[in-house]
């Protein structure tokens, strides 16, 4: 466990234990379980999970003073249903359930890491920083049981009336975007969303998360990386053009026109390893369509979208992500070639 994770979890556990009410060590074990594994143990069936969510939501009393999201560390949050019920703008419950299921899919955790976090709990109790004394026997018994998910104690339930869903923190960051998507879907039956932003800002990750939330049966995702310029298009004049680093003409004619038709269509993604167009991909229309990638909001077609978002991130964090994803040599090309071109594009569309 890194020092950062150690300090964060210690802070979260201390805050939970200091609540004005009975918090048992079992409740802290439950928090650690969610911190590591999220809520995957509850998503065997999405329809059943939605039924349970609806029942719990119906029983919850609106609490506008409650925080909508409560962080529990490891980029995981609890979405409080009483606060959700009081919110004026929010996604529909089916989407919230999709967020819960998507979180379980992408945040699986590990037993080794979980045991390290339980050891931290044990040391905090042993040192007196948490008021539970020696919990060695409790953890030994829990290990024998195979580390099943824990429920809140009855005392905790009576004191705090917990009603929440465990989500990846990115859902908290983009919660209103999901609310906007659901609004457009309710009004139009379809929604076309652009996810733009510089390299390393998380566009592909957000698009994938959106698709996992709504399901592939309801959401198509297209990538501007599939529309890099072909050899004959790579001229000095084209590269000098702000936003000219992709074949925006083909993206518009093959994909955006196809989406607008409401009919099955096909397009040919660019294959970087061959530096030419690949085989034809056939696409059936879905209610939600996401076009992600730099240049997805090119002025030539930006008015076609129902919604758009431009992601931003600290520059050094972007470089760190690119290095981890593509390696040191490719990072140099991003810094020297592609990021400056992106910057000129964003100057054009944001002025």
CSV table of C-alpha atoms in Angstrom, one decimal:
chain,number,residue,atom,x,y,z
A,1,UNK,CA,0.0,0.0,0.0
A,2,UNK,CA,1.5,3.4,-1.0
A,3,UNK,CA,1.8,6.2,1.5
A,4,UNK,CA,-0.9,8.2,-0.3
A,5,UNK,CA,-3.4,5.3,-0.2
A,6,UNK,CA,-2.5,4.6,3.5
A,7,UNK,CA,-3.0,8.3,4.5
A,8,UNK,CA,-6.3,8.6,2.5
A,9,UNK,CA,-7.8,5.5,4.0
A,10,UNK,CA,-6.7,6.4,7.5
A,11,UNK,CA,-8.5,9.7,7.0
A,12,UNK,CA,-11.6,8.1,5.7
A,13,UNK,CA,-11.8,5.5,8.5
A,14,UNK,CA,-11.2,8.1,11.2
A,15,UNK,CA,-13.9,10.3,9.8
A,16,UNK,CA,-16.4,7.4,9.7
A,17,UNK,CA,-15.6,6.3,13.2
A,18,UNK,CA,-16.0,9.8,14.6
A,19,UNK,CA,-19.7,10.1,13.4
A,20,UNK,CA,-22.1,11.2,16.1
A,21,UNK,CA,-23.6,7.8,16.6
A,22,UNK,CA,-22.7,4.1,17.0
A,23,UNK,CA,-20.2,3.0,14.4
A,24,UNK,CA,-19.0,-0.6,14.9
A,25,UNK,CA,-15.8,-2.1,13.6
A,26,UNK,CA,-18.1,-4.1,11.3
A,27,UNK,CA,-19.2,-0.9,9.7
A,28,UNK,CA,-15.6,0.1,9.0
A,29,UNK,CA,-14.9,-3.3,7.5
A,30,UNK,CA,-17.8,-2.7,5.2
A,31,UNK,CA,-16.4,0.6,4.2
A,32,UNK,CA,-13.0,-1.0,3.5
A,33,UNK,CA,-14.7,-3.7,1.4
A,34,UNK,CA,-16.4,-1.0,-0.7
A,35,UNK,CA,-13.2,1.0,-0.9
A,36,UNK,CA,-11.5,-2.0,-2.5
A,37,UNK,CA,-14.2,-3.9,-4.4
A,38,UNK,CA,-16.9,-1.2,-4.9
A,39,UNK,CA,-20.3,-2.9,-5.1
A,40,UNK,CA,-19.7,-5.8,-7.5
A,41,UNK,CA,-21.1,-8.4,-5.2
A,42,UNK,CA,-24.6,-6.8,-5.7
A,43,UNK,CA,-24.7,-6.8,-9.5
A,44,UNK,CA,-25.5,-10.3,-10.5
A,45,UNK,CA,-28.6,-9.1,-12.4
A,46,UNK,CA,-29.1,-5.5,-13.6
A,47,UNK,CA,-32.9,-5.8,-13.6
A,48,UNK,CA,-33.0,-7.1,-10.1
A,49,UNK,CA,-30.5,-4.4,-9.0
A,50,UNK,CA,-32.8,-1.7,-10.5
A,51,UNK,CA,-35.8,-3.2,-8.7
A,52,UNK,CA,-33.9,-3.0,-5.4
A,53,UNK,CA,-32.7,0.5,-6.1
A,54,UNK,CA,-36.3,1.7,-6.9
A,55,UNK,CA,-37.6,0.2,-3.7
A,56,UNK,CA,-34.8,1.8,-1.6
A,57,UNK,CA,-35.3,5.1,-3.4
A,58,UNK,CA,-39.0,5.1,-2.8
A,59,UNK,CA,-38.5,4.5,0.9
A,60,UNK,CA,-35.9,7.2,1.3
A,61,UNK,CA,-37.0,10.6,2.7
A,62,UNK,CA,-35.6,13.5,0.7
A,63,UNK,CA,-32.7,15.2,2.5
A,64,UNK,CA,-31.6,18.4,0.7
A,65,UNK,CA,-29.0,19.1,3.5
A,66,UNK,CA,-27.2,15.8,2.9
A,67,UNK,CA,-24.2,15.6,0.7
A,68,UNK,CA,-25.0,14.0,-2.6
A,69,UNK,CA,-21.6,12.3,-2.8
A,70,UNK,CA,-19.4,11.0,0.1
A,71,UNK,CA,-15.9,10.0,-0.8
A,72,UNK,CA,-14.6,6.7,0.8
A,73,UNK,CA,-11.2,6.7,-0.9
A,74,UNK,CA,-9.6,4.8,-3.8
A,75,UNK,CA,-11.6,7.0,-6.2
A,76,UNK,CA,-14.8,5.5,-4.9
A,77,UNK,CA,-17.8,7.5,-3.7
A,78,UNK,CA,-21.2,6.7,-2.0
A,79,UNK,CA,-24.1,8.3,-3.8
A,80,UNK,CA,-26.7,9.1,-1.1
A,81,UNK,CA,-30.2,8.3,-2.2
A,82,UNK,CA,-32.0,10.8,0.2
A,83,UNK,CA,-29.9,13.6,-1.3
A,84,UNK,CA,-30.5,12.3,-4.8
A,85,UNK,CA,-34.2,12.3,-4.1
A,86,UNK,CA,-34.0,16.0,-3.1
A,87,UNK,CA,-32.0,17.0,-6.1
A,88,UNK,CA,-33.8,19.0,-8.8
A,89,UNK,CA,-31.6,17.9,-11.6
A,90,UNK,CA,-30.5,14.2,-11.8
A,91,UNK,CA,-30.2,11.2,-14.1
A,92,UNK,CA,-33.1,8.7,-14.1
A,93,UNK,CA,-32.8,5.7,-11.8
A,94,UNK,CA,-32.1,3.3,-14.6
A,95,UNK,CA,-29.0,5.3,-15.4
A,96,UNK,CA,-27.9,5.5,-11.7
A,97,UNK,CA,-28.3,1.7,-11.7
A,98,UNK,CA,-26.1,1.5,-14.8
A,99,UNK,CA,-23.5,3.6,-13.0
A,100,UNK,CA,-23.5,1.1,-10.1
A,101,UNK,CA,-23.2,-1.8,-12.5
A,102,UNK,CA,-20.4,-0.1,-14.6
A,103,UNK,CA,-18.5,0.6,-11.4
A,104,UNK,CA,-18.7,-3.0,-10.4
A,105,UNK,CA,-17.4,-4.0,-13.8
A,106,UNK,CA,-14.4,-1.7,-13.9
A,107,UNK,CA,-13.4,-1.7,-10.2
A,108,UNK,CA,-12.8,-5.3,-9.2
A,109,UNK,CA,-10.1,-5.0,-6.5
A,110,UNK,CA,-7.8,-7.7,-5.1
A,111,UNK,CA,-7.8,-9.8,-1.9
A,112,UNK,CA,-4.1,-8.9,-1.3
A,113,UNK,CA,-4.9,-5.2,-1.3
A,114,UNK,CA,-8.0,-5.7,0.8
A,115,UNK,CA,-5.9,-7.6,3.4
A,116,UNK,CA,-3.4,-4.7,3.5
A,117,UNK,CA,-6.2,-2.3,4.3
A,118,UNK,CA,-7.6,-4.6,7.0
A,119,UNK,CA,-4.1,-4.6,8.5
A,120,UNK,CA,-4.2,-0.8,8.6
A,121,UNK,CA,-7.5,-0.9,10.4
A,122,UNK,CA,-6.0,-3.4,12.9
A,123,UNK,CA,-3.0,-1.2,13.5
A,124,UNK,CA,-5.2,1.9,14.0
A,125,UNK,CA,-7.3,0.0,16.6
A,126,UNK,CA,-4.2,-1.4,18.3
A,127,UNK,CA,-2.6,2.1,18.6
A,128,UNK,CA,-5.8,3.6,20.0
A,129,UNK,CA,-6.4,5.9,17.1
A,130,UNK,CA,-9.7,4.0,16.6
A,131,UNK,CA,-11.7,3.0,19.6
A,132,UNK,CA,-12.1,-0.7,19.1
A,133,UNK,CA,-9.2,-2.3,20.9
A,134,UNK,CA,-7.7,-5.5,19.7
A,135,UNK,CA,-9.6,-6.8,16.6
A,136,UNK,CA,-7.2,-9.7,15.8
A,137,UNK,CA,-9.8,-12.3,16.5
A,138,UNK,CA,-12.5,-10.5,14.5
A,139,UNK,CA,-10.3,-10.3,11.4
A,140,UNK,CA,-9.1,-13.9,11.8
A,141,UNK,CA,-12.7,-15.1,11.9
A,142,UNK,CA,-13.5,-12.9,8.9
A,143,UNK,CA,-10.6,-14.5,7.0
A,144,UNK,CA,-11.9,-18.0,7.7
A,145,UNK,CA,-15.3,-16.9,6.3
A,146,UNK,CA,-13.6,-16.0,3.0
A,147,UNK,CA,-14.1,-12.2,3.3
A,148,UNK,CA,-17.7,-12.0,2.3
A,149,UNK,CA,-19.4,-8.5,2.0
A,150,UNK,CA,-20.6,-7.2,5.3
A,151,UNK,CA,-23.8,-5.5,6.2
A,152,UNK,CA,-24.1,-2.4,8.3
A,153,UNK,CA,-24.8,-3.1,12.0
A,154,UNK,CA,-28.4,-2.6,13.2
A,155,UNK,CA,-27.2,0.2,15.5
A,156,UNK,CA,-25.6,2.0,12.5
A,157,UNK,CA,-28.9,1.6,10.5
A,158,UNK,CA,-31.0,3.0,13.3
A,159,UNK,CA,-28.6,6.0,13.8
A,160,UNK,CA,-27.8,6.9,10.2
A,161,UNK,CA,-30.5,5.3,7.9
A,162,UNK,CA,-27.8,4.5,5.2
A,163,UNK,CA,-29.2,4.4,1.7
A,164,UNK,CA,-26.6,4.8,-1.0
A,165,UNK,CA,-24.9,3.3,-4.1
A,166,UNK,CA,-21.2,2.8,-4.5
A,167,UNK,CA,-19.8,4.5,-7.6
A,168,UNK,CA,-16.6,5.3,-9.4
A,169,UNK,CA,-15.8,8.9,-8.6
A,170,UNK,CA,-15.9,9.8,-12.3
A,171,UNK,CA,-19.7,9.5,-12.0
A,172,UNK,CA,-19.6,12.2,-9.4
A,173,UNK,CA,-17.4,14.4,-11.7
A,174,UNK,CA,-19.8,14.0,-14.7
A,175,UNK,CA,-23.1,13.5,-12.9
A,176,UNK,CA,-24.8,16.4,-14.5
A,177,UNK,CA,-23.7,15.3,-17.9
A,178,UNK,CA,-25.6,12.0,-17.4
A,179,UNK,CA,-28.6,14.1,-16.2
A,180,UNK,CA,-28.4,16.1,-19.5
A,181,UNK,CA,-28.1,12.9,-21.6
A,182,UNK,CA,-31.2,11.5,-19.9
A,183,UNK,CA,-33.1,14.8,-20.5
A,184,UNK,CA,-32.3,14.8,-24.2
A,185,UNK,CA,-33.2,11.1,-24.6
A,186,UNK,CA,-36.5,11.7,-22.9
A,187,UNK,CA,-37.3,14.6,-25.2
A,188,UNK,CA,-35.9,13.3,-28.5
A,189,UNK,CA,-35.6,9.6,-28.2
A,190,UNK,CA,-32.0,9.9,-29.3
A,191,UNK,CA,-28.9,11.8,-28.2
A,192,UNK,CA,-25.7,12.6,-30.0
A,193,UNK,CA,-22.8,13.5,-27.6
A,194,UNK,CA,-19.3,14.8,-28.4
A,195,UNK,CA,-16.5,14.2,-25.9
A,196,UNK,CA,-13.6,16.4,-26.9
A,197,UNK,CA,-10.4,17.5,-25.1
A,198,UNK,CA,-6.6,17.3,-25.4
A,199,UNK,CA,-4.6,14.2,-25.3
A,200,UNK,CA,-4.5,12.5,-21.9
A,201,UNK,CA,-7.6,14.2,-20.5
A,202,UNK,CA,-9.7,11.0,-20.2
A,203,UNK,CA,-11.9,11.2,-23.3
A,204,UNK,CA,-11.8,7.5,-24.2
A,205,UNK,CA,-12.3,6.4,-20.6
A,206,UNK,CA,-15.3,8.6,-20.2
A,207,UNK,CA,-16.8,7.4,-23.4
A,208,UNK,CA,-16.3,3.8,-22.3
A,209,UNK,CA,-17.8,4.5,-19.0
A,210,UNK,CA,-20.9,6.0,-20.6
A,211,UNK,CA,-21.3,3.0,-22.9
A,212,UNK,CA,-21.0,0.6,-19.9
A,213,UNK,CA,-23.6,2.7,-18.0
A,214,UNK,CA,-26.2,2.6,-20.8
A,215,UNK,CA,-25.1,-0.8,-22.3
A,216,UNK,CA,-23.8,-1.5,-25.8
A,217,UNK,CA,-27.3,-2.3,-26.9
A,218,UNK,CA,-28.2,1.3,-26.3
A,219,UNK,CA,-25.0,3.2,-27.0
A,220,UNK,CA,-22.6,3.4,-29.9
A,221,UNK,CA,-19.1,5.0,-29.5
A,222,UNK,CA,-17.0,6.4,-32.4
A,223,UNK,CA,-13.4,7.5,-32.1
A,224,UNK,CA,-11.8,10.4,-34.0
A,225,UNK,CA,-8.6,8.3,-33.9
A,226,UNK,CA,-10.3,6.2,-36.6
A,227,UNK,CA,-10.2,9.2,-38.9
A,228,UNK,CA,-6.5,10.0,-39.0
A,229,UNK,CA,-5.3,11.4,-42.3
A,230,UNK,CA,-4.4,9.1,-45.1
A,231,UNK,CA,-1.0,9.4,-46.8
A,232,UNK,CA,-2.2,11.5,-49.7
A,233,UNK,CA,-3.9,14.0,-47.2
A,234,UNK,CA,-0.8,14.6,-45.1
A,235,UNK,CA,0.3,17.8,-46.8
A,236,UNK,CA,1.9,20.9,-45.2
A,237,UNK,CA,-1.2,22.9,-46.0
A,238,UNK,CA,-3.4,20.4,-44.2
A,239,UNK,CA,-1.2,20.2,-41.1
A,240,UNK,CA,-1.1,24.0,-41.0
A,241,UNK,CA,-4.9,24.1,-40.7
A,242,UNK,CA,-6.3,24.4,-37.2
A,243,UNK,CA,-8.3,21.2,-36.7
A,244,UNK,CA,-6.9,19.6,-39.9
A,245,UNK,CA,-5.2,16.7,-38.2
A,246,UNK,CA,-8.0,14.3,-38.9
A,247,UNK,CA,-10.2,13.5,-41.9
A,248,UNK,CA,-13.1,15.6,-40.7
A,249,UNK,CA,-14.7,15.4,-44.1
A,250,UNK,CA,-14.9,11.6,-43.9
A,251,UNK,CA,-16.0,11.6,-40.3
A,252,UNK,CA,-18.9,13.9,-41.3
A,253,UNK,CA,-19.9,12.0,-44.5
A,254,UNK,CA,-19.5,8.5,-43.2
A,255,UNK,CA,-20.5,8.7,-39.5
A,256,UNK,CA,-22.4,11.8,-38.7
A,257,UNK,CA,-24.5,11.6,-41.9
A,258,UNK,CA,-25.1,7.9,-41.2
A,259,UNK,CA,-26.3,8.7,-37.6
A,260,UNK,CA,-28.6,11.5,-39.0
A,261,UNK,CA,-30.1,9.0,-41.4
A,262,UNK,CA,-31.4,6.8,-38.6
A,263,UNK,CA,-30.5,3.8,-40.7
A,264,UNK,CA,-27.8,1.1,-40.7
A,265,UNK,CA,-24.6,2.5,-42.2
A,266,UNK,CA,-20.9,1.6,-42.5
A,267,UNK,CA,-17.5,3.3,-42.3
A,268,UNK,CA,-13.9,2.4,-42.6
A,269,UNK,CA,-11.6,3.1,-39.6
A,270,UNK,CA,-8.1,4.2,-40.3
A,271,UNK,CA,-5.5,1.6,-39.2
A,272,UNK,CA,-2.3,3.3,-38.0
A,273,UNK,CA,-0.2,0.1,-38.2
A,274,UNK,CA,-0.9,-0.1,-42.0
A,275,UNK,CA,-1.3,3.7,-42.5
A,276,UNK,CA,-4.4,3.0,-44.6
A,277,UNK,CA,-8.2,2.4,-44.2
A,278,UNK,CA,-9.2,-0.9,-42.8
A,279,UNK,CA,-12.3,-3.0,-43.5
A,280,UNK,CA,-15.8,-1.7,-43.5
A,281,UNK,CA,-17.6,-1.6,-40.1
A,282,UNK,CA,-21.4,-1.8,-40.2
A,283,UNK,CA,-23.3,0.1,-37.5
A,284,UNK,CA,-26.9,-0.1,-36.4
A,285,UNK,CA,-28.4,3.1,-34.9
A,286,UNK,CA,-28.8,3.2,-31.1
A,287,UNK,CA,-30.6,5.8,-28.9
A,288,UNK,CA,-27.3,7.2,-27.6
A,289,UNK,CA,-24.2,7.9,-29.7
A,290,UNK,CA,-20.9,9.2,-28.4
A,291,UNK,CA,-18.2,10.7,-30.7
A,292,UNK,CA,-15.0,10.9,-28.6
A,293,UNK,CA,-11.6,12.3,-29.4
A,294,UNK,CA,-9.7,15.5,-30.2
A,295,UNK,CA,-11.4,17.4,-33.1
A,296,UNK,CA,-14.8,15.8,-32.4
A,297,UNK,CA,-16.2,19.4,-32.1
A,298,UNK,CA,-14.7,20.7,-35.4
A,299,UNK,CA,-16.7,23.8,-36.6
A,300,UNK,CA,-17.6,21.9,-39.7
A,301,UNK,CA,-20.1,19.8,-37.8
A,302,UNK,CA,-20.2,20.9,-34.2
A,303,UNK,CA,-23.9,22.1,-34.5
A,304,UNK,CA,-25.0,18.5,-35.2
A,305,UNK,CA,-24.5,17.5,-31.6
A,306,UNK,CA,-27.2,17.6,-28.9
A,307,UNK,CA,-24.6,17.8,-26.2
A,308,UNK,CA,-20.9,18.3,-25.9
A,309,UNK,CA,-18.2,18.3,-23.3
A,310,UNK,CA,-14.5,19.4,-23.5
A,311,UNK,CA,-12.4,17.6,-20.9
A,312,UNK,CA,-9.5,19.4,-19.2
A,313,UNK,CA,-6.7,18.1,-17.0
A,314,UNK,CA,-3.5,19.3,-15.4
A,315,UNK,CA,-0.8,19.3,-18.1
A,316,UNK,CA,1.7,17.3,-16.0
A,317,UNK,CA,-1.0,14.7,-15.3
A,318,UNK,CA,-1.7,14.5,-19.0
A,319,UNK,CA,1.9,13.8,-19.8
A,320,UNK,CA,2.1,11.2,-17.1
A,321,UNK,CA,-0.9,9.4,-18.6
A,322,UNK,CA,0.5,9.6,-22.1
A,323,UNK,CA,3.8,8.2,-20.9
A,324,UNK,CA,2.1,5.3,-19.2
A,325,UNK,CA,-0.1,4.6,-22.2
A,326,UNK,CA,2.3,5.1,-25.1
A,327,UNK,CA,5.9,5.2,-23.8
A,328,UNK,CA,8.6,7.8,-23.6
A,329,UNK,CA,9.3,8.0,-27.4
A,330,UNK,CA,5.7,8.6,-28.3
A,331,UNK,CA,5.4,11.2,-25.5
A,332,UNK,CA,8.0,13.3,-27.3
A,333,UNK,CA,5.9,13.3,-30.4
A,334,UNK,CA,2.8,14.3,-28.5
A,335,UNK,CA,4.7,17.2,-26.8
A,336,UNK,CA,6.5,18.4,-30.0
A,337,UNK,CA,3.9,17.7,-32.7
A,338,UNK,CA,0.4,16.7,-31.7
A,339,UNK,CA,-0.3,18.7,-28.5
A,340,UNK,CA,0.7,22.0,-30.2
A,341,UNK,CA,-1.8,21.2,-33.1
A,342,UNK,CA,-4.5,20.4,-30.5
A,343,UNK,CA,-3.8,23.8,-28.8
A,344,UNK,CA,-4.3,25.7,-32.1
A,345,UNK,CA,-7.6,23.8,-32.6
A,346,UNK,CA,-8.9,24.6,-29.1
A,347,UNK,CA,-7.9,28.3,-29.6
A,348,UNK,CA,-10.1,28.2,-32.7
A,349,UNK,CA,-13.2,26.6,-31.3
A,350,UNK,CA,-13.1,28.4,-27.9
A,351,UNK,CA,-12.5,31.9,-29.0
